[in-house]
Every structure is written in C-alpha cells, then in structure tokens.
Coordinates of C-alpha atoms and ligand atoms in Angstrom, one line a residue:
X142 CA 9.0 -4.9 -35.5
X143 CA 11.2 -4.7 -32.3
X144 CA 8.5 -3.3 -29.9
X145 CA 9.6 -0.4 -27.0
X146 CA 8.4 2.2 -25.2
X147 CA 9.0 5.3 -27.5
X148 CA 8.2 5.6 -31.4
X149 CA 11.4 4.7 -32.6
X150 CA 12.0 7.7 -34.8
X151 CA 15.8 9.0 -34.6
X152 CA 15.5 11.8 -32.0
X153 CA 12.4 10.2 -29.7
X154 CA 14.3 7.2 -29.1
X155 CA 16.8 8.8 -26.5
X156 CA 16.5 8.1 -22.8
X157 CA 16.5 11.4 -21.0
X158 CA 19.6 12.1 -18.9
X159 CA 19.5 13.0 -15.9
X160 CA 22.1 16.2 -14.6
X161 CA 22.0 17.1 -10.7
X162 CA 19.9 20.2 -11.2
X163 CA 17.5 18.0 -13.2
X164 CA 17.2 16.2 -10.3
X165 CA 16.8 18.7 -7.8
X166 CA 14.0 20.9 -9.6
X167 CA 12.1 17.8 -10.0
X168 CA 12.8 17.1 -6.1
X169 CA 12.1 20.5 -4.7
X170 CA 8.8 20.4 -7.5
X171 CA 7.5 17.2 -5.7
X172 CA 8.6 18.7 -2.0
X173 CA 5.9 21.4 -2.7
X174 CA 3.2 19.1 -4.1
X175 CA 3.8 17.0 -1.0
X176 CA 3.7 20.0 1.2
X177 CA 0.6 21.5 -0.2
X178 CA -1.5 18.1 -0.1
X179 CA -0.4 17.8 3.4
X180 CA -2.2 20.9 4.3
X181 CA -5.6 19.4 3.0
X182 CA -6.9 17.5 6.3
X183 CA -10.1 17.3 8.3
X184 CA -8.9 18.6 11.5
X185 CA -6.1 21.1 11.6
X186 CA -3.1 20.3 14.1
X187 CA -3.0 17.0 12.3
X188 CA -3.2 15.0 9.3
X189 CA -6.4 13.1 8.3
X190 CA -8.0 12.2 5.2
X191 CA -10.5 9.7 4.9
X192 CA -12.1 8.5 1.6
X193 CA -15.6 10.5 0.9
X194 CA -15.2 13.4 2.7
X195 CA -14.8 17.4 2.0
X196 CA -10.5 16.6 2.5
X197 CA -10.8 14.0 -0.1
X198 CA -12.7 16.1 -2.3
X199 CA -10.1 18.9 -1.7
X200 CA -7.5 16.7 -1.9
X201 CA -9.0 15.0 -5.6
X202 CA -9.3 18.4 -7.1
X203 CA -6.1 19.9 -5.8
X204 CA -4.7 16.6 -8.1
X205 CA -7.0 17.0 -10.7
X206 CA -5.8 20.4 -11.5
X207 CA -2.0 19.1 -11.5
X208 CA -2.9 16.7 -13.9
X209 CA -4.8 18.8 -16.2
X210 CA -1.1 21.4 -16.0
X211 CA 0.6 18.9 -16.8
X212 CA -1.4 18.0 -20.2
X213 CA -3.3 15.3 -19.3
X214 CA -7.3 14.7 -19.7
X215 CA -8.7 14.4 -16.3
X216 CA -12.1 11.9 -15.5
X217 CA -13.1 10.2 -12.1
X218 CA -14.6 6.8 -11.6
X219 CA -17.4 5.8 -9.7
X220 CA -15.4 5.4 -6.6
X221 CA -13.5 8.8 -7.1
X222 CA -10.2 7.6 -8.5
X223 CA -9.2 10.2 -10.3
X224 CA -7.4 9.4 -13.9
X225 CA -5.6 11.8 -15.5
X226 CA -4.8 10.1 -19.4
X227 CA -2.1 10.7 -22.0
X228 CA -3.3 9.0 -25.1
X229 CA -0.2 6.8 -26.9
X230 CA -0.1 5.5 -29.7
X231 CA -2.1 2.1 -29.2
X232 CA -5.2 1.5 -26.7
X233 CA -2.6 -0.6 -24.3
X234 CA -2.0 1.5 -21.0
X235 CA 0.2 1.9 -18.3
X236 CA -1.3 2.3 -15.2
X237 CA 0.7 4.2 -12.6
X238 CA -0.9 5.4 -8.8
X239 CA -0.9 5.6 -5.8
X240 CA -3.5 6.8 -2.8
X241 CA -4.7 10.4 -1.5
X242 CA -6.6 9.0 1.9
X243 CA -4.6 8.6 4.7
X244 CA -4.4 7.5 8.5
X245 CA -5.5 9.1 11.0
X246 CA -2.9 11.4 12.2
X247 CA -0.1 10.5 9.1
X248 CA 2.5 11.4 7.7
X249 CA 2.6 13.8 4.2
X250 CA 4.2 11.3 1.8
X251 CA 2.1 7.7 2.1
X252 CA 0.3 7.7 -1.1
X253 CA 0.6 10.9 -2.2
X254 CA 4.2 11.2 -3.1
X255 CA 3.2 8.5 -5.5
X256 CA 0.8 10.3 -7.4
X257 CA 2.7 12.9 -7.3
X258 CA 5.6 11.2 -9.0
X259 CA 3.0 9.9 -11.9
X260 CA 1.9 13.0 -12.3
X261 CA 5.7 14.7 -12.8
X262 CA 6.6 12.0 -15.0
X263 CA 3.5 12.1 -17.1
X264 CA 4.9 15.9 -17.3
X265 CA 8.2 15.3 -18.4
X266 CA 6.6 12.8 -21.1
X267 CA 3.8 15.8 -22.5
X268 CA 7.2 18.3 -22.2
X269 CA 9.0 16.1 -24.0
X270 CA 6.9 15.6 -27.1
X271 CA 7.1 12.2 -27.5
X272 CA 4.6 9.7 -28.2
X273 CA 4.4 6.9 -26.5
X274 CA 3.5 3.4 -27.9
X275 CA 1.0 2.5 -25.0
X276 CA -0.7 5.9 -23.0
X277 CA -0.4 6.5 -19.3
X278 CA -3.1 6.5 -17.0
X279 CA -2.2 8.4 -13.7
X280 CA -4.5 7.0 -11.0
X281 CA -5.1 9.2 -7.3
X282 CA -7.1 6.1 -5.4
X283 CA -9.3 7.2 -2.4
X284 CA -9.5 4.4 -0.1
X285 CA -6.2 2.4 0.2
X286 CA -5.8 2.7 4.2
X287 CA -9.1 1.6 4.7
X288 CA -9.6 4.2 7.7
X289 CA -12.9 5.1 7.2
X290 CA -14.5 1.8 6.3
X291 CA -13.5 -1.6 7.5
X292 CA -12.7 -2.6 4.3
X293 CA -9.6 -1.7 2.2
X294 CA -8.0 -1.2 -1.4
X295 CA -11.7 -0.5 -2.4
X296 CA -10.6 2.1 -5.3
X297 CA -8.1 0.0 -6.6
X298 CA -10.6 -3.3 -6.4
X299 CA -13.3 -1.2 -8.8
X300 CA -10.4 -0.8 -11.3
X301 CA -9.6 -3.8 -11.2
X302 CA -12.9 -5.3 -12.0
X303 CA -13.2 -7.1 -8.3
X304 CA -15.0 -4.5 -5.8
X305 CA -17.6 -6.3 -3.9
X306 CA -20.4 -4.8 -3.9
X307 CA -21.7 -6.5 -0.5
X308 CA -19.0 -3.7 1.0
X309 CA -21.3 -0.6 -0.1
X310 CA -23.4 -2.0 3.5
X311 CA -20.5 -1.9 5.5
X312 CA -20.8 1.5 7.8
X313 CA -18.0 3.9 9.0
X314 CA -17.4 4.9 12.8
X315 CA -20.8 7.3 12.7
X316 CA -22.9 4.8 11.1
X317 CA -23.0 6.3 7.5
X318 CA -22.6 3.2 5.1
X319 CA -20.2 3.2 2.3
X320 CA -23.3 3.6 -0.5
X321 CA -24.6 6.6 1.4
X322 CA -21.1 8.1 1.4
X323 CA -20.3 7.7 -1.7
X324 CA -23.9 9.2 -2.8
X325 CA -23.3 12.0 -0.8
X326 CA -19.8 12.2 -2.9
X327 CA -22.1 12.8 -6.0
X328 CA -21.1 8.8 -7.5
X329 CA -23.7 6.3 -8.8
X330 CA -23.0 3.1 -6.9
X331 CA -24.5 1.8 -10.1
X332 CA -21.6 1.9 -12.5
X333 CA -18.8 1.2 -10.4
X334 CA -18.5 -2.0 -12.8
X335 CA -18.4 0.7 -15.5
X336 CA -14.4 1.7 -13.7
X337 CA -13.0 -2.0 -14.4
X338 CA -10.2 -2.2 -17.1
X339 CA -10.6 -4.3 -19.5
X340 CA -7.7 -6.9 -19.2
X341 CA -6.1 -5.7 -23.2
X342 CA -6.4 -2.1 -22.5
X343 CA -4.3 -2.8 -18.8
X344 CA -0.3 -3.4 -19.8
X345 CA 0.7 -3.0 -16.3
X346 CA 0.2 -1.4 -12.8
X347 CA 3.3 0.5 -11.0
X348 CA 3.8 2.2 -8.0
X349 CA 6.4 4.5 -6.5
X350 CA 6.0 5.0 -2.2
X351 CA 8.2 5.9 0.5
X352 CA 9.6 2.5 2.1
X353 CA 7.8 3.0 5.2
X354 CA 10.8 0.4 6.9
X355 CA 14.4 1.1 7.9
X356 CA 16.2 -1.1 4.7
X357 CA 17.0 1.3 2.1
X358 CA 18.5 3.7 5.0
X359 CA 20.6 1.2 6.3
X360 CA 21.6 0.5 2.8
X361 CA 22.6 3.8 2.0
X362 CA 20.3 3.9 -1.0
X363 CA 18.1 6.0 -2.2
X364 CA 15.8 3.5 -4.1
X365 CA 15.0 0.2 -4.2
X366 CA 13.1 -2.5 -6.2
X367 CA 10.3 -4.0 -4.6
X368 CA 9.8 -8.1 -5.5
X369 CA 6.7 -8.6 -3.6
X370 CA 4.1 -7.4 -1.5
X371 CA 3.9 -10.3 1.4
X372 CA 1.1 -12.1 2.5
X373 CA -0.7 -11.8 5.3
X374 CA -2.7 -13.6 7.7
X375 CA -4.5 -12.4 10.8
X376 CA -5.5 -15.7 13.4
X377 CA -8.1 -14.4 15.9
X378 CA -7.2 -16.5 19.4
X379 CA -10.2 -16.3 21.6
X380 CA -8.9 -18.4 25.3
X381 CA -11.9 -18.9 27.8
X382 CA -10.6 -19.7 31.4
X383 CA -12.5 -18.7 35.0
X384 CA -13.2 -15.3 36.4
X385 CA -12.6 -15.5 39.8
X386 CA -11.4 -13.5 43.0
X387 CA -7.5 -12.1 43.1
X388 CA -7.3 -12.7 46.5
X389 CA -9.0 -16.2 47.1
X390 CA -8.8 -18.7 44.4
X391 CA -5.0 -20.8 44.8
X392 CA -3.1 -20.4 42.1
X393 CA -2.6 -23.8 41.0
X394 CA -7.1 -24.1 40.6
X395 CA -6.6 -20.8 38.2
X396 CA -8.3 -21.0 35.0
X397 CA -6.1 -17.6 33.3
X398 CA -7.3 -16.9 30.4
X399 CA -4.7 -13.6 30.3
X400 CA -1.6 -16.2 30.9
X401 CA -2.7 -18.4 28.7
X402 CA -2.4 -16.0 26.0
X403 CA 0.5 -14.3 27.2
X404 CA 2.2 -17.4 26.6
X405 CA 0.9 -18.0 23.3
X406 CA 2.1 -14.7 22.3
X407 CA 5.7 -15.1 23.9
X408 CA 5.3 -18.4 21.2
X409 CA 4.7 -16.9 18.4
X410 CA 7.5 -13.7 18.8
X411 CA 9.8 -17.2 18.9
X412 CA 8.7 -18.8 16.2
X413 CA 9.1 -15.4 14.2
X414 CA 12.5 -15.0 15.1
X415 CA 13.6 -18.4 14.5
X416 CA 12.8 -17.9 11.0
X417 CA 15.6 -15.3 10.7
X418 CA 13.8 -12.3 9.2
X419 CA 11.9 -14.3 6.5
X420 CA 8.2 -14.3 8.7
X421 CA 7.2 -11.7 11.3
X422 CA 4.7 -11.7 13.7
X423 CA 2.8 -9.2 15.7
X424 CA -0.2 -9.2 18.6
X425 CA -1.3 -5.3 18.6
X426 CA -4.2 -6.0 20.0
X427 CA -5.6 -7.9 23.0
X428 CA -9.2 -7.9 24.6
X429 CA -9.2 -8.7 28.4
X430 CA -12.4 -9.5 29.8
X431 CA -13.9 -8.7 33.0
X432 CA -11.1 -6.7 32.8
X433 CA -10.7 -5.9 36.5
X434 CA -8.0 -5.7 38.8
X435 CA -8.8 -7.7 41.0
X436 CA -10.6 -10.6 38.6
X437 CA -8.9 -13.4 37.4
X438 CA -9.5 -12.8 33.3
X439 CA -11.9 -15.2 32.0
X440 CA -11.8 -14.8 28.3
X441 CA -8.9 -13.0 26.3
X442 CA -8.9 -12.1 22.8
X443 CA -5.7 -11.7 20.8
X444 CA -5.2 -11.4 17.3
X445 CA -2.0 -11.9 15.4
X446 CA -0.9 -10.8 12.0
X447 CA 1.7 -13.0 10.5
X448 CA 3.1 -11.5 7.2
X449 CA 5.5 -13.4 5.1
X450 CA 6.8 -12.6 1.3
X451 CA 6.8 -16.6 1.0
X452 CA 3.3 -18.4 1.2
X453 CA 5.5 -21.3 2.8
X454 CA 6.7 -19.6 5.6
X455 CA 3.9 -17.7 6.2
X456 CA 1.8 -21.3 6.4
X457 CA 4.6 -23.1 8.0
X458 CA 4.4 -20.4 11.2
X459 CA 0.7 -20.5 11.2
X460 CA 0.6 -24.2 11.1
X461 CA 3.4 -24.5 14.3
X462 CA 1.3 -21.5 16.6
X463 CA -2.3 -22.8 15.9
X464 CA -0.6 -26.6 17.6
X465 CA 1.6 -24.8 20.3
X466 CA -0.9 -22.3 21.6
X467 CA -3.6 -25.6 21.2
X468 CA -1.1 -27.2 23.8
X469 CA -0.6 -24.3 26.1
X470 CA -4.7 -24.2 26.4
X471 CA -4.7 -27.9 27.0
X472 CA -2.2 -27.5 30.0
X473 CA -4.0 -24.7 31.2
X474 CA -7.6 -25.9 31.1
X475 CA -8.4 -23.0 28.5
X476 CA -11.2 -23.5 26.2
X477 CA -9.7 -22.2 22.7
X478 CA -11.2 -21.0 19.4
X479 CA -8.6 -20.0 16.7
X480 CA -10.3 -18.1 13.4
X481 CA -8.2 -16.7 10.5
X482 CA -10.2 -13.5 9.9
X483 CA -7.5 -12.4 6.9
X484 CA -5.9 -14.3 4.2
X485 CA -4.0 -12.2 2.1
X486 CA -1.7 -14.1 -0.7
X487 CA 1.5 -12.5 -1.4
X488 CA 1.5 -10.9 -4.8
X489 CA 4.9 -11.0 -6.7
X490 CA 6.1 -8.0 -8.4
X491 CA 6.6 -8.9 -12.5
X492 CA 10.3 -9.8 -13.5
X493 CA 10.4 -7.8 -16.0
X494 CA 9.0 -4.5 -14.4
X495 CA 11.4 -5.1 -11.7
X496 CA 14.0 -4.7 -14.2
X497 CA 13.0 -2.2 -16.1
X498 CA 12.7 -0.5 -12.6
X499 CA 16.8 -1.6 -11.9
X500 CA 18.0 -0.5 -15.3
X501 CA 16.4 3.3 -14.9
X502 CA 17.9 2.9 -11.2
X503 CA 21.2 2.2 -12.4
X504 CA 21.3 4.7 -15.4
X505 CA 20.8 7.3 -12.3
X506 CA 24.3 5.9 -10.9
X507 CA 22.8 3.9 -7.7
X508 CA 22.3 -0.3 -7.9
X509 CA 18.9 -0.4 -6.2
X510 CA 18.4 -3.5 -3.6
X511 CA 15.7 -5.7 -4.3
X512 CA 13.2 -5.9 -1.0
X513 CA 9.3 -7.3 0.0
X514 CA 6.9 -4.5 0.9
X515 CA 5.9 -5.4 4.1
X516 CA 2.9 -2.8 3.8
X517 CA 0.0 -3.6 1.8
X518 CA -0.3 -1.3 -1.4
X519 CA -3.2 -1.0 -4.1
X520 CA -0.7 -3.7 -6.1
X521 CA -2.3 -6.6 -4.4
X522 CA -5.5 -5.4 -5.9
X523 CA -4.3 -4.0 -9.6
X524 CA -2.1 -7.6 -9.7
X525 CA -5.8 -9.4 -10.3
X526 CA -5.8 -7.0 -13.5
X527 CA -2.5 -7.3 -14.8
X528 CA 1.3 -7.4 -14.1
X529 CA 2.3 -4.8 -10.9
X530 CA 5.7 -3.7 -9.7
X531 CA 6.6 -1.2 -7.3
X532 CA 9.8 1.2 -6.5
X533 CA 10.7 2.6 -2.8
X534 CA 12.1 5.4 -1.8
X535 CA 14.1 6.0 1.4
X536 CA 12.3 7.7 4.2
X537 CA 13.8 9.1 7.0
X538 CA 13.9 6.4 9.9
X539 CA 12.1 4.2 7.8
X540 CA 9.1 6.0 9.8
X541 CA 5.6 6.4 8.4
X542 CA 1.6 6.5 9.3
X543 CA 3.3 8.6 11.8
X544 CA 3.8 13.1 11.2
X545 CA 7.3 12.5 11.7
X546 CA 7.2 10.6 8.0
X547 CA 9.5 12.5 5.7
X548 CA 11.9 11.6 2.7
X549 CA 14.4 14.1 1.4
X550 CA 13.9 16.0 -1.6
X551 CA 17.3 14.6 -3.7
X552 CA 15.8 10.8 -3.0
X553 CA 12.2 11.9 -4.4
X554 CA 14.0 14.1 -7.1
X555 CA 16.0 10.5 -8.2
X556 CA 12.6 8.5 -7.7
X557 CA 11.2 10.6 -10.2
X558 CA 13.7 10.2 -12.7
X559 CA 13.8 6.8 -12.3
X560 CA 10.1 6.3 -12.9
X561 CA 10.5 8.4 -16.1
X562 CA 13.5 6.5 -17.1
X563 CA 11.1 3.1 -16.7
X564 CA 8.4 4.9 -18.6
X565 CA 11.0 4.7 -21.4
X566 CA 12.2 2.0 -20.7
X567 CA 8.9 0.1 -20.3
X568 CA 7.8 -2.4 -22.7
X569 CA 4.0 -4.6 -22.9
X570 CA 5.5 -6.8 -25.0
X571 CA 8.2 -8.4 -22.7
X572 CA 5.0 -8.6 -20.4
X573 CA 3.2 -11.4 -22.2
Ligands
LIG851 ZN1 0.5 4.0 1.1

C-alpha cells in the first residue's frame, strides 16, 4: 500500500490551499497567542519565565486551554511538558514543539511561536476532518533556555528517554534544587522515566522558531529549512601569571596573565574568520583576578564557545587554539590549564523532513534557503529519540533573547501553512 500522511479516501487526500486571507487570519490568530503569552512573566516591565514557577504554570495552562479549543486531549509529564494529542489512525506519532520558558528579559516569540504554530496546525487538521495515518503530539517544553537551572533541554531529555537524573541536585540562583522545584510544581520526580517515548510510537520530532540570525532577512525570505543544529564546544582557558605593583615591576619581568589571554582571544577571532563563515568563535566571558587597577592580573579565566555545523571544523579550530594559545603561554611565562566544559555534537536535521519541509515551502510560492541553527533547540535532545527537522522563520533584525525580538504576522501566517502543508505532506515511512 503506498503509505502518506492522509487516509487516502478521494476527498481527504487534497493538500489544503493556501489564499492570502488564509494566510493572514492564521497570522493575525498566532500574533494574538504570541501577544497574550508574552504578557505572562514574573516581573512586569519585562519578560521572564523560568521553568517551575507561578509564570510557567500560567503560561502551561494558558496553552493547555488552546489545545483542548482546538480538539486535542491535553496531559503533562512529569517534567511539565504539556501534550496536547490527536489520535491518527496508527500508534506512530508526530511529535511537534517547541519551549514556553524563556530568558531573562526576552523577547515574545523564542519558543512560544512554536507551540503556537503546533497548536494552529493541529487546529486546521481537527477543522478539517481528516484522519491522519500517524497522531500528532503537540509538545509546550519548560526548560529549553536553561535559565533557571544550570542545566538545559531538561523537558525535551525526559521525552526523549535521556534526563539525568543526577541534575534533580543541581540548585537554581536561591538555592532551591531542581527536585524541590519540581515537587513544589506538584510532579513526582519518580516517574519522569514514565515521559520517555517509546522509540515505535516516535515517527519524528519537528520544530518551527524564529531564526534568531540575520540570514533569512538578508535573503528576503520568509522561511527557511534548517539542515542542522551545530555543535558546540566551550574550552575553559585558565592563564596564571604574577600579581604584582602597576607602577614598579619593568615590563619585560611581567608575568600578565590579562595579556596573555588577550592574545589568545585575538587568536581565536582569526582562526574563526579564516574559516570563512563555516566556524565561529566567541569569548563572552572573562574572569580577572585580583582584579585591581593598579595589580598586574595574576590569573585570568576566559572561556570560549566554538560552534560549528561540521564536527571537522569545529575540531580542526579547537585543535589549532588549544596549540597557539599553549605557545602564547610558553612565551609569556603563563602557567595554562585548558578544559572543554561542553561538547555538544551537531545533530543533522533528516533529509527527508527537510524536504517535506521545502515542498510545503514551495507550494506557498517561496524556495526556502537551506541554513544551520546556530542556536541550540530541544532537536538536539528529541534527535536521540527519532528523526528531527526544524523550519525558521524570519525575524526582524535577526534579533532575539532580546524585547526587541519580533517577526511579522504574514511570515508566521506562511510558517503556519507550511507546517500544515508538511503535516500532509509528512510520511514515517520514507523515515526508515
Ligand atoms: Zn527557543
């Protein structure tokens, strides 16, 4: 039997078709979704939601009763993820989410335009009539930015079957762990193995989000196709020179531990650059120790994140700094400890989602470019589960974990349509 999304009866069969209107009620329907979720925050002059709190409880039931208008049955996991399901016709699922926590101070559309657009296409689907051959799962994760815990993409990870359950000790900024939080949440730490999909029931994991980079604006497109989420690796430099007086000690007997790193950092912005867009590299944060005026610095943390969408870039740039910045110690008499304190693989978006992905793009009248999410995204952790693929949408500026974050109502109208044209477009079997 040829296998596809829809029951292949004569009149369910049909891809929807998109008019302008269609595409500006389901814009200016998602505008006000996004609008009224950005108005659930902790503190109110600006925008923060962290997972476990009163906001993300708000936040979870504000979605939960979207879900249940829209026709779907609404449960939550141990974690809080809240699922709204549309039964198909077999036990195979699509999963399709995004996150409701945020930054501290963010924008309105980072996560929750996502669940947002699950939610509206799950709607159009109910509206519609049809029955599906696999159900849909809409997914609202609570802990993607990791802002409240040091620890990230902890919802997704219980879906996915991989939490780690040594991270329910791990304690936010006023010492409340994770297992007391979520207790206090009204969860079981218990059964969050009970949340995992099984690997049969999980077809595939897909993801629509603002772009949160300048690509698809320079483009001029409203939607693009993303091939991976890229890898990641933080090195932690530690450089230990000689505190000693401003004034007194000749420069050529200095010991800087604050010039030795310097350097290194003016390395590894070359290296990056001489790779021509495919790695970047970053130093956002730097520890300065006595930290005085008038004290030569003796010891000097700085930590660099290195993302690539290649794993041989990526380790090619490591490779290069962790010897150059070993030789800029060595000239300068610098003791040096380098530590990777994050590994992150890059996780490759599934050929054939990406084109089911492109095909709904183009039946909407735009050829979407193919890019790397520089961003992590819930993916890398639903990818350990079962094939992932995600779609961007244009944002303003390509600006985001910032208020100013904002994508226009016609481009989240189109993204939208386009995840309900992959919805029927979608097919498990061209998975395997
Ligand atoms: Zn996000």
């Amino acid at each position: 039997m040829i296998s596809t999304g829809i029951e292949s009866d004569p009149l369910s069969a049909r891809m929807t078709s998109f008019s302008q209107s269609d595409i500006d009620a389901l814009g200016a329907r998602a505008e006000a979704m996004v609008n009224s979720l950005g108005t659930v925050s902790a503190e109110p002059d600006r925008l923060v939601r962290l997972f476990l709190t009163p906001e993300h409880r708000r936040a979870a039931d504000r979605v939960s009763d979207w879900m249940r208008d829209a026709g779907l049955a609404v449960s939550e996991d141990a974690l809080g993820t809240v699922r709204g399901r549309l039964e198909g016709t077999s036990n195979r699922r699509l999963l399709i989410g995004s996150h409701i926590d945020t930054v501290i101070d963010a924008g309105m559309y980072d996560g929750p335009f996502g669940v947002i657009a699950g939610i509206l296409a799950a709607d159009h689907i109910v509206r519609s009539g049809r029955k599906l051959r696999y159900g849909i799962d809409v997914l609202a994760f609570g802990d993607e930015e990791g802002s409240r815990f040091p620890a990230t993409l902890s919802s997704s990870s219980a879906c996915a079957g991989i939490f780690k359950t040594q991270n329910l000790a791990l304690a936010d900024r006023n010492g409340v762990t994770f297992r007391d939080a979520l207790i206090a949440y009204g969860k079981d730490p218990a059964t969050i193995s009970a949340a995992a999909y099984a690997r049969d029931e999980a077809a595939a994991y897909v993801e629509v989000h603002i772009e949160q980079g300048p690509v698809l604006e320079t483009r001029r497109e409203p939607l693009g196709v993303v091939t991976a989420i890229i890898g990641q690796t933080y090195l932690n430099m530690e450089f230990l020179g000689e505190a000693g007086h401003a004034g007194t000690v000749p420069m050529p007997m200095r010991r800087d531990a604050l010039a030795g790193a310097a350097e290194a950092m003016l390395l590894g912005e070359s290296l990056a650059r001489e790779t021509k867009g495919e790695v970047v590299a970053t130093v956002g944060r730097i520890a300065v120790a006595p930290g005085a005026t008038n004290v030569i610095p003796a010891n000097v943390v700085v930590i660099f994140d290195i993302r690539s969408a290649s794993e041989t870039a990526r380790h090619q740039l490591v490779e290069k700094l962790r010897a150059g910045v070993r030789a800029i110690a060595d000239k300068r008499h610098l003791g040096l400890t380098i530590t990777s304190t994050r590994e992150v693989v890059t996780t490759p978006c599934h050929p054939a989602v990406q084109e089911a992905f492109a095909d709904a793009v183009r039946a909407l009248g735009f050829e979407p470019p193919r890019l790397g999410s520089g961003a992590g995204h819930d993916g890398q952790a639903m990818a350990k589960l079962c094939p992932i693929g995600m779609l961007f949408v244009r944002c303003r500026g390509g600006i985001s974990h910032n208020p100013m974050e904002y994508a226009g109502p016609r481009d989240i109208g189109l993204a939208v349509a386009a995840l309900i044209g992959f919805i029927e477009r979608f097919d498990p079997a061209k998975l395997i």
